[in-house]
Coordinates of C-alpha atoms in Angstrom, one line a residue:
X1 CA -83.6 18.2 -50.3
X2 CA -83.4 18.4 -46.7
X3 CA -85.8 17.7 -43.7
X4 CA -87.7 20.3 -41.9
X5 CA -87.3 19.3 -37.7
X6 CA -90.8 18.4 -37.6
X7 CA -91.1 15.9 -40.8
X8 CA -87.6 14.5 -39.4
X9 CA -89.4 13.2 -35.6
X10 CA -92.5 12.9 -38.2
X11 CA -90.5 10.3 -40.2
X12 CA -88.9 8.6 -37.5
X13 CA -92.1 7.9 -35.4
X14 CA -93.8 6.3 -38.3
X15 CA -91.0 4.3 -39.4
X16 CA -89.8 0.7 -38.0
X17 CA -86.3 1.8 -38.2
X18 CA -85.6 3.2 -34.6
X19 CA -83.2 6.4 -34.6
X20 CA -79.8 5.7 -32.8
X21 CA -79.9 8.0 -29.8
X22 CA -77.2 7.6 -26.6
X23 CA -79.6 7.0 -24.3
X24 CA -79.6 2.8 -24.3
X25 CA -78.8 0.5 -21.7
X26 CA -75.7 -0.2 -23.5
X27 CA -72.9 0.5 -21.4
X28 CA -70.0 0.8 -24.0
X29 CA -72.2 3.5 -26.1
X30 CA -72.5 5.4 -22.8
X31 CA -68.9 5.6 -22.5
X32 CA -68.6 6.4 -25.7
X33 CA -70.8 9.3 -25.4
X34 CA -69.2 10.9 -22.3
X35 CA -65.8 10.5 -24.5
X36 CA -67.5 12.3 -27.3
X37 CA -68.9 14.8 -25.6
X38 CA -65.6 15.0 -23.7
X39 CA -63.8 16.0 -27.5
X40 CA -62.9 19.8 -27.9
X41 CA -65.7 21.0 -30.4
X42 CA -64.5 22.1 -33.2
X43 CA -65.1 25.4 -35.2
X44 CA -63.4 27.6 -37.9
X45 CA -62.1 24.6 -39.9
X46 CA -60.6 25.2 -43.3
X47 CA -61.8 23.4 -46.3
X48 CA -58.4 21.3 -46.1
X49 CA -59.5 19.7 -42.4
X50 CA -63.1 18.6 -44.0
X51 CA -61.0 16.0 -47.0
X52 CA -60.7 13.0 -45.0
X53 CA -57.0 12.2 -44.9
X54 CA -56.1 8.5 -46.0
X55 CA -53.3 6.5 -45.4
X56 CA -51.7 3.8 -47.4
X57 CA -53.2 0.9 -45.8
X58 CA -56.1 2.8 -47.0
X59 CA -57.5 3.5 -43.5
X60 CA -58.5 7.1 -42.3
X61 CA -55.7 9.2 -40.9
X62 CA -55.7 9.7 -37.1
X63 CA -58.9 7.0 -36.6
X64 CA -58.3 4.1 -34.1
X65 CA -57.0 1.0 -36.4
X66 CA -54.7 3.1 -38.1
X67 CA -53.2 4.4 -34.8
X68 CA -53.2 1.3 -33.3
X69 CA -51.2 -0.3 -36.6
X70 CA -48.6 2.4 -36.1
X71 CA -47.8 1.6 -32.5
X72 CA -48.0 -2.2 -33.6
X73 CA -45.4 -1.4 -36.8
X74 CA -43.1 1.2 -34.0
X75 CA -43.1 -1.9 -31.6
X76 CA -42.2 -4.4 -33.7
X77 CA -39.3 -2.1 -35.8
X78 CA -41.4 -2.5 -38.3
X79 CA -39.8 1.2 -39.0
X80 CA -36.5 1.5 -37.9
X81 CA -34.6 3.2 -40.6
X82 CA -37.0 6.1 -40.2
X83 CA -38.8 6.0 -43.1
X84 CA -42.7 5.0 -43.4
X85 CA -43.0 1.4 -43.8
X86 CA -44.8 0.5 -47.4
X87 CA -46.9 -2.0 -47.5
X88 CA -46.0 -4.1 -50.8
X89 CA -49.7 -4.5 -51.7
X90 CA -53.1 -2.5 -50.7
X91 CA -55.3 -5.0 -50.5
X92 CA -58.8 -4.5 -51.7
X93 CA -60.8 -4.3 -48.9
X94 CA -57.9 -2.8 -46.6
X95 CA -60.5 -0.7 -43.9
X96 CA -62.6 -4.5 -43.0
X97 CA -59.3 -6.5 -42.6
X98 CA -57.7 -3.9 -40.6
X99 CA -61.1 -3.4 -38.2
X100 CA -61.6 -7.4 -38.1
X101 CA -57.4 -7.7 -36.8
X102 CA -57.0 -4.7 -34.7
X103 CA -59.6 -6.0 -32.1
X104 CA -60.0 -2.3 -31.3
X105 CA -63.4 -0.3 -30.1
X106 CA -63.9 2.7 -29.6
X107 CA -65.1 1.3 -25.6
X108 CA -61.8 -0.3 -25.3
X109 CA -59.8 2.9 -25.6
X110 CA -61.8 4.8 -23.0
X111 CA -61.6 2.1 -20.2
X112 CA -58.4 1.9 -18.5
X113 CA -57.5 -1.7 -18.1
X114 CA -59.4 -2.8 -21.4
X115 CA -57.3 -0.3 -23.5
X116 CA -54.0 -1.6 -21.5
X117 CA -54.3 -4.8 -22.4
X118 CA -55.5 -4.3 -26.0
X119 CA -52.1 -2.4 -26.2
X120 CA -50.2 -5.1 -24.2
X121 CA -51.8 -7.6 -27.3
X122 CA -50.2 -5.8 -29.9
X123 CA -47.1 -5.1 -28.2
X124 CA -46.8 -8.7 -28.1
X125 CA -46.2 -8.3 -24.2
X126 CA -49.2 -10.4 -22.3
X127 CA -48.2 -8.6 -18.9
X128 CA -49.5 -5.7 -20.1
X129 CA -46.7 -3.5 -18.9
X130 CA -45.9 -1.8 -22.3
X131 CA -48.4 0.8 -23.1
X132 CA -46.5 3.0 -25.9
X133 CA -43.3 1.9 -27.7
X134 CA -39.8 2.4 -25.7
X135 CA -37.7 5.6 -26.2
X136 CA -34.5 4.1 -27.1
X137 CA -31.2 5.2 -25.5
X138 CA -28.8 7.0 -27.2
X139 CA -26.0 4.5 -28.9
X140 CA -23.4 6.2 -27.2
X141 CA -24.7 5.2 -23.8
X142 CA -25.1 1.6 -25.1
X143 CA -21.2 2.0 -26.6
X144 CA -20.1 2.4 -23.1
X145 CA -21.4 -0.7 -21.6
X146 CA -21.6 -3.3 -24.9
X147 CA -18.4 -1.7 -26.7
X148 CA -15.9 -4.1 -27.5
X149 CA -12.9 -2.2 -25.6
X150 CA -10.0 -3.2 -24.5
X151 CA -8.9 -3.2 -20.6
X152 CA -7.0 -0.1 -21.1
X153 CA -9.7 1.5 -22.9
X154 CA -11.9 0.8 -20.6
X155 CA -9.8 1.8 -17.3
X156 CA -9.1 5.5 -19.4
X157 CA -13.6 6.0 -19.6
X158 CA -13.7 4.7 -16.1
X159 CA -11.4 7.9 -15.1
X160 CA -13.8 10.0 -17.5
X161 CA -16.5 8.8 -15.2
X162 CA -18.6 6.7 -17.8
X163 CA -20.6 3.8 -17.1
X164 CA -18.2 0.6 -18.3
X165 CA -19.3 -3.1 -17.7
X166 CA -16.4 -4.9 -16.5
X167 CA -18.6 -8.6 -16.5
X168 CA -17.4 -8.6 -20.3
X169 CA -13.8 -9.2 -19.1
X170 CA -14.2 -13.1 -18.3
X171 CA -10.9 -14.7 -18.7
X172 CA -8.2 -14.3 -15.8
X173 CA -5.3 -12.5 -17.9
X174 CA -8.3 -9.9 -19.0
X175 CA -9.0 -9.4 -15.5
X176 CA -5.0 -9.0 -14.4
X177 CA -4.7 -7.0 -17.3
X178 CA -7.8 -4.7 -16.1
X179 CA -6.0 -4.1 -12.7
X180 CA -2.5 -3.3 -13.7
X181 CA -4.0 -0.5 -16.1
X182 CA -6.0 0.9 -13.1
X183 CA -3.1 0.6 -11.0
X184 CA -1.1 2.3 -13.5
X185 CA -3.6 5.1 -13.2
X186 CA -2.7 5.9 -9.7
X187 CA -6.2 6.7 -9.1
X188 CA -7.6 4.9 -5.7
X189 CA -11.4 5.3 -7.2
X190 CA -10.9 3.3 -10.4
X191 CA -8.4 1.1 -8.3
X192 CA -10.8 0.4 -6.0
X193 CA -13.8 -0.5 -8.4
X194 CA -11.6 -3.0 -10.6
X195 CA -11.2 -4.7 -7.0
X196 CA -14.4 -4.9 -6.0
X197 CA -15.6 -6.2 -9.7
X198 CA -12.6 -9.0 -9.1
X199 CA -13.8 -10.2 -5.4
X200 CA -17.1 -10.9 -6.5
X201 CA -15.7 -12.9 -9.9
X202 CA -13.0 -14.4 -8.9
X203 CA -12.5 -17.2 -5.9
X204 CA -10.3 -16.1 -2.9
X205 CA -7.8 -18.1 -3.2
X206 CA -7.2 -17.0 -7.1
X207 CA -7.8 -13.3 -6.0
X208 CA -5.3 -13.6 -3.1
X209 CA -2.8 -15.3 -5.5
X210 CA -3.1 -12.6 -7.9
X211 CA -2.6 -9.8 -5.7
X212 CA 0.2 -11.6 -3.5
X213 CA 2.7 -10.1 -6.4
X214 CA 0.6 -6.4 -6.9
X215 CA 1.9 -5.0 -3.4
X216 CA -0.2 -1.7 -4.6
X217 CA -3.3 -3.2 -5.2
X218 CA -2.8 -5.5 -2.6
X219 CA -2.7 -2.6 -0.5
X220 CA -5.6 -0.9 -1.7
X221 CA -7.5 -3.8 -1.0
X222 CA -6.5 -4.7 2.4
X223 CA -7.4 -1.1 3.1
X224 CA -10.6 -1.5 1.3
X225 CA -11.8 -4.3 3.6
X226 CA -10.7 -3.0 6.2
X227 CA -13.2 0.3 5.5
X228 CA -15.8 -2.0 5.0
X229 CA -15.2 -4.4 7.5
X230 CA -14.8 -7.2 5.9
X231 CA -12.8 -8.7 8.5
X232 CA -13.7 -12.7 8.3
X233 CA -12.1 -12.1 4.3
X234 CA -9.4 -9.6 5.9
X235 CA -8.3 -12.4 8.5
X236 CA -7.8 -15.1 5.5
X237 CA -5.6 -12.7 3.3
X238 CA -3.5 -11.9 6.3
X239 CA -3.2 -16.0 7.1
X240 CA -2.7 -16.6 3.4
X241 CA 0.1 -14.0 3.1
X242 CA 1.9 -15.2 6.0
X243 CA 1.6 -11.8 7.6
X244 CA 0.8 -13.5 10.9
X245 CA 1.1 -10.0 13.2
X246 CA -1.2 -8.2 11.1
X247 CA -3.6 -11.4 11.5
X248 CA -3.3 -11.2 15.0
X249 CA -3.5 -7.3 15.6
X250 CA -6.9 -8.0 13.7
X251 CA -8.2 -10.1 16.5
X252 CA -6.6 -8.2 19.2
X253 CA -8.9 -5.6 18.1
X254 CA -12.3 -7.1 19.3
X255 CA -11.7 -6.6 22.6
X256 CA -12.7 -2.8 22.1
X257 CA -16.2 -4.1 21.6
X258 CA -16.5 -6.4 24.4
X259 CA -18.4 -4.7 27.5
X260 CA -18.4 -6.8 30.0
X261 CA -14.9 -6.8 32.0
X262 CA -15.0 -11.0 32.9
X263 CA -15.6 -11.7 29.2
X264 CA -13.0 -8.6 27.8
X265 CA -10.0 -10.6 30.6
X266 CA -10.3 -13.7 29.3
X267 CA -10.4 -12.6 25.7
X268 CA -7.1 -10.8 26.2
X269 CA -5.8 -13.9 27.9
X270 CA -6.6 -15.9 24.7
X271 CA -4.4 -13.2 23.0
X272 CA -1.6 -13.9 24.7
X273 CA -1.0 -17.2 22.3
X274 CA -1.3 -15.6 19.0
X275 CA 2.0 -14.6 17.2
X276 CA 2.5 -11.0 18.4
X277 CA 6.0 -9.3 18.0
X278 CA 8.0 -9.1 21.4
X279 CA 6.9 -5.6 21.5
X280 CA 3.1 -6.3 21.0
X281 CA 2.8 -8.8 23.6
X282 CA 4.6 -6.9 26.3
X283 CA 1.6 -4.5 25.5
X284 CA -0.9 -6.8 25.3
X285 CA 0.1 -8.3 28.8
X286 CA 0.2 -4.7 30.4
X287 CA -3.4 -4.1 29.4
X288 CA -4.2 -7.2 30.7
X289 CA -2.3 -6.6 34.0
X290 CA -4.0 -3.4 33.9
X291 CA -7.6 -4.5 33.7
X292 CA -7.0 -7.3 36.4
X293 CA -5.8 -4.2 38.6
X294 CA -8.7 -2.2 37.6
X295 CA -11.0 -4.6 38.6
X296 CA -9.9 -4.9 42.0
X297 CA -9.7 -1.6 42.6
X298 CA -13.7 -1.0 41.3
X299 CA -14.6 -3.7 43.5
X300 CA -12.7 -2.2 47.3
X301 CA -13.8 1.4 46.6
X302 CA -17.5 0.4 45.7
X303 CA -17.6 -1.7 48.9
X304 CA -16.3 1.7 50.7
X305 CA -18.7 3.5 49.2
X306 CA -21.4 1.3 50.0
X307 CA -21.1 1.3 53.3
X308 CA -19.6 5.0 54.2
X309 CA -16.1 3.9 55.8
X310 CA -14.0 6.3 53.4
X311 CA -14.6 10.0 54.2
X312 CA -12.9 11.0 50.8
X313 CA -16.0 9.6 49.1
X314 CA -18.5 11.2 50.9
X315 CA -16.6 14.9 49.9
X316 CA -16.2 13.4 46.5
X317 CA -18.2 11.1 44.8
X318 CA -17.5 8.7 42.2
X319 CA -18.2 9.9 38.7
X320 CA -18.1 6.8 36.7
X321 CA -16.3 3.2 36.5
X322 CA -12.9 2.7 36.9
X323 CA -12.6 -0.6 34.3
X324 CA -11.6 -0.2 30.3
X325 CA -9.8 3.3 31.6
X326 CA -7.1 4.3 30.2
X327 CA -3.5 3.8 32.3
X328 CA -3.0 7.9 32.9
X329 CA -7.1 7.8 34.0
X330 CA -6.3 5.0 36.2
X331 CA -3.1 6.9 37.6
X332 CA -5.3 10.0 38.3
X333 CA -7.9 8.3 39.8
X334 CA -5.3 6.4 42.6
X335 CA -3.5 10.2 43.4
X336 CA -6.9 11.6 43.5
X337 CA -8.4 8.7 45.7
X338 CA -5.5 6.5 47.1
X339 CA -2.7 9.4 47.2
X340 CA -1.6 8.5 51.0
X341 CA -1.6 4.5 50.1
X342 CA 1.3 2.4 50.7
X343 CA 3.6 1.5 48.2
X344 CA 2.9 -2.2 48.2
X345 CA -0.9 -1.6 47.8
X346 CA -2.2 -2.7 44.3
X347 CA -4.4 0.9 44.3
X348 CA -1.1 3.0 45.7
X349 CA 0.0 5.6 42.9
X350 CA 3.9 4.5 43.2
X351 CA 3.4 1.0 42.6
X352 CA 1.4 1.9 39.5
X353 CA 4.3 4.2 38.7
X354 CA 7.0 1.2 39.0
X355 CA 4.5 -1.5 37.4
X356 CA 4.2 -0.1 34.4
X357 CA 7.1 2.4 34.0
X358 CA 5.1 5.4 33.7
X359 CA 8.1 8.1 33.1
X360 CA 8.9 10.8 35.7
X361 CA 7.2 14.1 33.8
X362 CA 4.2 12.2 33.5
X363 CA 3.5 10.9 36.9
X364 CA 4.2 14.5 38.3
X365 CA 1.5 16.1 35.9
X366 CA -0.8 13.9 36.8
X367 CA -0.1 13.9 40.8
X368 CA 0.2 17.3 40.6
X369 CA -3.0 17.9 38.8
X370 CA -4.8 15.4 40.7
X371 CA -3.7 17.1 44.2
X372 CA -4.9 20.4 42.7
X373 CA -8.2 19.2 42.2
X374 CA -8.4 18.4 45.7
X375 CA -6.9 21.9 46.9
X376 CA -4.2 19.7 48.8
X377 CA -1.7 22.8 48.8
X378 CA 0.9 20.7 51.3
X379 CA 0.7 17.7 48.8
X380 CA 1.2 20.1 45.7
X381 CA 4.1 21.9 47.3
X382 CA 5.9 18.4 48.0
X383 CA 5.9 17.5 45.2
X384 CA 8.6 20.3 44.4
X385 CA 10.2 19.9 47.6
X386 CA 13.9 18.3 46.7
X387 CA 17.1 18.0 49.1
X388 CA 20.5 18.2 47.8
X389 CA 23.4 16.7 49.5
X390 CA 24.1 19.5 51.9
X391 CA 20.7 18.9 53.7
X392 CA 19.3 22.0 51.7
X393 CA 16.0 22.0 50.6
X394 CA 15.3 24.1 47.1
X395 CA 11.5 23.5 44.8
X396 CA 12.4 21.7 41.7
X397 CA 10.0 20.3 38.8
X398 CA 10.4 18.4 35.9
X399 CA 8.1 20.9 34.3
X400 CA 8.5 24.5 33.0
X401 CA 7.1 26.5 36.1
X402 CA 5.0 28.3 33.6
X403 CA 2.7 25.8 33.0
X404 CA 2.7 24.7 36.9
X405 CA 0.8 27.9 37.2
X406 CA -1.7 27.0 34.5
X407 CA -2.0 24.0 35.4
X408 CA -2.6 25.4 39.6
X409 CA -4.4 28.0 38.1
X410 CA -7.0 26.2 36.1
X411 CA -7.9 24.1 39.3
X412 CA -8.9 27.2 41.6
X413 CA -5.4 27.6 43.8
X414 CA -5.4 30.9 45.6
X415 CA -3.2 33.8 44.8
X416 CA -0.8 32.7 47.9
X417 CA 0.0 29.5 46.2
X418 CA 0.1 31.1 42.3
X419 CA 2.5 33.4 43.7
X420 CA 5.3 31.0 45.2
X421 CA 5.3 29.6 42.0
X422 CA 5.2 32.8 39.3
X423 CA 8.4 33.4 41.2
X424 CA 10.1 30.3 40.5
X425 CA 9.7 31.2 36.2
X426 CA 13.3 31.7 34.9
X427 CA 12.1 34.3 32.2
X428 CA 11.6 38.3 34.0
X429 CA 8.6 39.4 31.4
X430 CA 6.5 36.1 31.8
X431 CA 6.9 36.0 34.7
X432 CA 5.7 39.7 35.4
X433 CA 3.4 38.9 32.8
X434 CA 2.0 35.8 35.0
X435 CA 2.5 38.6 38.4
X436 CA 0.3 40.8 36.4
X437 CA -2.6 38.3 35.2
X438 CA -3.0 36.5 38.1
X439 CA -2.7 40.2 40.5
X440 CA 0.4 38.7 42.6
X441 CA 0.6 42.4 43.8
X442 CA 3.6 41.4 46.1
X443 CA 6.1 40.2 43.5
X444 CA 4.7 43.1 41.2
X445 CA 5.4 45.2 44.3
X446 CA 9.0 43.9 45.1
X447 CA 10.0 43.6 41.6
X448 CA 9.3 47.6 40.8
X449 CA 11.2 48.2 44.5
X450 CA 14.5 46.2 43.7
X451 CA 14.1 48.2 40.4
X452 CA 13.9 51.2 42.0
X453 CA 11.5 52.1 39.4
X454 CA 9.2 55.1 41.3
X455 CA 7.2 56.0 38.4
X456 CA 6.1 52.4 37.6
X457 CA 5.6 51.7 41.2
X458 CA 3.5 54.7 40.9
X459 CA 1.4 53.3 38.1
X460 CA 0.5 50.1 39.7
X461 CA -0.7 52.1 42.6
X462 CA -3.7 52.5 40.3
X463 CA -4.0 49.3 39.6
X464 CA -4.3 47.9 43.1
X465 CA -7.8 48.5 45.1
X466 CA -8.0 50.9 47.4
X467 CA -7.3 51.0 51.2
X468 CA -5.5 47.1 50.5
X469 CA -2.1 46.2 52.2
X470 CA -0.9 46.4 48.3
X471 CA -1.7 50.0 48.4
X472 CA -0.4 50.3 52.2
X473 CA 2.7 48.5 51.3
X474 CA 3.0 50.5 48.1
X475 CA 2.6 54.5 50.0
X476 CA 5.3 52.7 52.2
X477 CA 7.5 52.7 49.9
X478 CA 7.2 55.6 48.4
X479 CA 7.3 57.4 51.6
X480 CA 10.6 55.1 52.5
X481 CA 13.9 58.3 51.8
X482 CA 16.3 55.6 52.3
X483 CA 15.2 53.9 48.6
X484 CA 17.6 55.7 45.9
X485 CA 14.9 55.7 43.1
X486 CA 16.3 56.2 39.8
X487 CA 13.8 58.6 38.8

């Protein structure tokens, strides 16, 4: 028979039990009431939902020890074939053994590092890091990278671009056996990644061995190291191979990071006494020759410049540094510069010519561009200047005239000059090609006249602006009866 309200507060006043209400000082049963209250309520529940569900420990379905003995039994494999794990005997009282050895409350799952270590303990994991049980990978994954292959085996999933563990291969003719199938592959990536695994298990001198008599590894290698500049390992392969040129070429190549010029002389010096080929060391010398040269041109011209003795430096000031410039830099600097210079000066663009055998196309390109730059016409037009034997003089270049114009053009020479020089082009359309780009309206003119083409003398008229000598000379012609035009 139930209560009314009133006999139920009624009942509890008078009584010495006192009714359980959430407002004590205890500070688990307030958390536990704002998780309660936090629970979706629930309404419109079948019959079915109100039968308590039991499971064969004999605890409640879904209440805390039961889930916590499911994570425990998931943890511990307890499950692993997939099937629920029976216990052999329900004991008795199966609800107070499982409450007493969960060490479980309801507080303990609703505060955050309580609840994480309660897990931790029955994860068997005192760092507390494993809060649920771990996802395992697929066995395919793990195949790849426990399997029991063979080299080639694993070389061919390497080229499918699966993960592979190559620690697994320990013994040497494992390892040998691992390269030659990449090799035999012909694929650099797999090539490369074999090699890598083999520097880091293998000593240098047993890797060097190896590879002594696998000239296409060997090569991949060197070329590896050399990518990742590796050079201190680099230098010892080349020593142990015997490949003394390479070894030194290697070194040789550490003067391009040396700055300072002092420092960048002396290390090429050192060079000298390393075992280049004849060829090499004539080089090596020349660059050395050449920065000596270098440096005592810098020094002279920024003395000059300093103290305003050389006009030439006043009109055109120094850009930049002559030191760690290239030879034809160097060349163009002395024409541009130190073009009227004696021959037996170290800065005079002959004896830089002789010193180091610069060939006769080049040194006129680069006098003749130089010169240009400097809109020194009488320079530029010796350069072409050539007697013959008879005392004639006649212009003659090394170079296609053609690209004397470009070359005059591109450094602002005047129509004047451009023309004297169109003229000289052995082919008639490019070079009334060039008459017509660069308006050389004489040689246009002249052309058209020794033609005796009226009507395309005519045409150019049009072309040419007006009240000009072109168009004067032009009417002149046209008005001249003693030219036969042919039409």
């Amino acid at each position: 028979m139930m209560k009314s309200r009133g006999d139920e507060e009624e009942y509890w006043n008078t009584s010495k039990f006192k009714a359980f209400t959430f407002d004590d000082d205890d500070d688990e049963l307030k958390e536990s009431k704002e998780a309660v209250k936090s629970l979706p309520q629930l309404s419109d529940q079948d019959e079915s939902d109100l039968v308590e569900k039991v499971s064969w420990s004999g605890e409640p379905v879904g209440s805390i020890s039961w889930s916590v003995r499911e994570t425990a039994a998931a943890a511990g494999g307890g499950a692993a074939d997939g099937g629920p794990a029976f216990p052999s005997r329900i004991p008795d009282d199966a609800s107070n053994v499982a409450k007493a050895n969960s060490g479980y409350s309801l507080s303990s799952l609703f505060k955050g590092r309580r609840s994480f270590a309660a897990f931790a303990d029955a994860s068997g994991d005192p760092s507390g890091r494993i809060l649920a049980p771990e996802i395992p990978k697929p066995k395919s994954e793990k195949q790849d990278l426990i399997g029991d292959w063979s080299p080639q085996d694993a070389v061919k999933r390497m080229q499918q671009g699966k993960a592979v563990s190559l620690e697994r291969f320990r013994c040497l003719q494992d390892k040998m056996r691992l390269l030659d199938w990449s090799v035999a592959t012909h694929d650099g990536n797999v090539i490369t990644a074999v090699l890598i695994s083999l520097k880091k298990s293998l000593s240098k001198e047993v890797l060097i061995g190896e590879l002594a008599s696998r000239q296409t590894a060997l090569r991949h290698f060197l070329n590896y190291l050399s990518e990742s500049g590796d050079e201190a390992l680099l230098a010892d392969v080349y020593s142990a191979l015997g490949r003394t040129e390479d070894a030194a070429l290697l070194r040789y190549k550490r003067h391009l990071s040396i700055a300072d010029e002092e420092k960048r002389r002396d290390f090429l010096k050192g060079c000298l006494s390393l075992q280049f080929c004849a060829e090499d060391r004539s080089q090596v010398r020349d660059q050395l020759s050449l920065l000596e040269r270098q440096m005592l041109i810098e020094e002279a011209d920024r003395q000059a410049e300093r103290g305003g003795k050389a006009e030439i430096f006043q009109r055109f000031p120094r850009r930049a540094s002559i030191p760690h410039m290239p030879l034809i830099t160097t060349l163009y600097y002395c024409c541009f510069y130190h073009y009227d210079q004696p021959e037996g000066s170290f800065s005079s663009p002959l004896n830089i010519r002789h010193s180091f055998k610069i060939s006769e196309k080049q040194f006129f390109v680069t006098a003749l561009s130089a010169r240009a730059k400097q809109k020194s016409w009488s320079d530029v037009d010796a350069l072409f200047t050539s007697r013959s034997w008879l005392g004639f003089t006649r212009k003659k270049s090394p170079l296609a005239f053609q690209k004397v114009v470009d070359i005059l053009h591109r450094n602002g020479a005047p129509v004047q000059v451009l023309q004297d020089y169109v003229g000289l082009v052995d082919d008639a359309e490019a070079r009334m090609a060039l008459a017509h780009q660069h308006k050389c309206h004489d040689l246009v003119i002249n052309t058209y006249r020794d033609a005796k083409d009226r009507r395309l003398l005519l045409g150019y008229r049009g072309k040419v602006e007006a009240g000009s000598a072109a168009e004067r000379k032009i009417d002149q012609l046209l008005n001249d009866s003693q030219i036969r035009w042919k039409n």
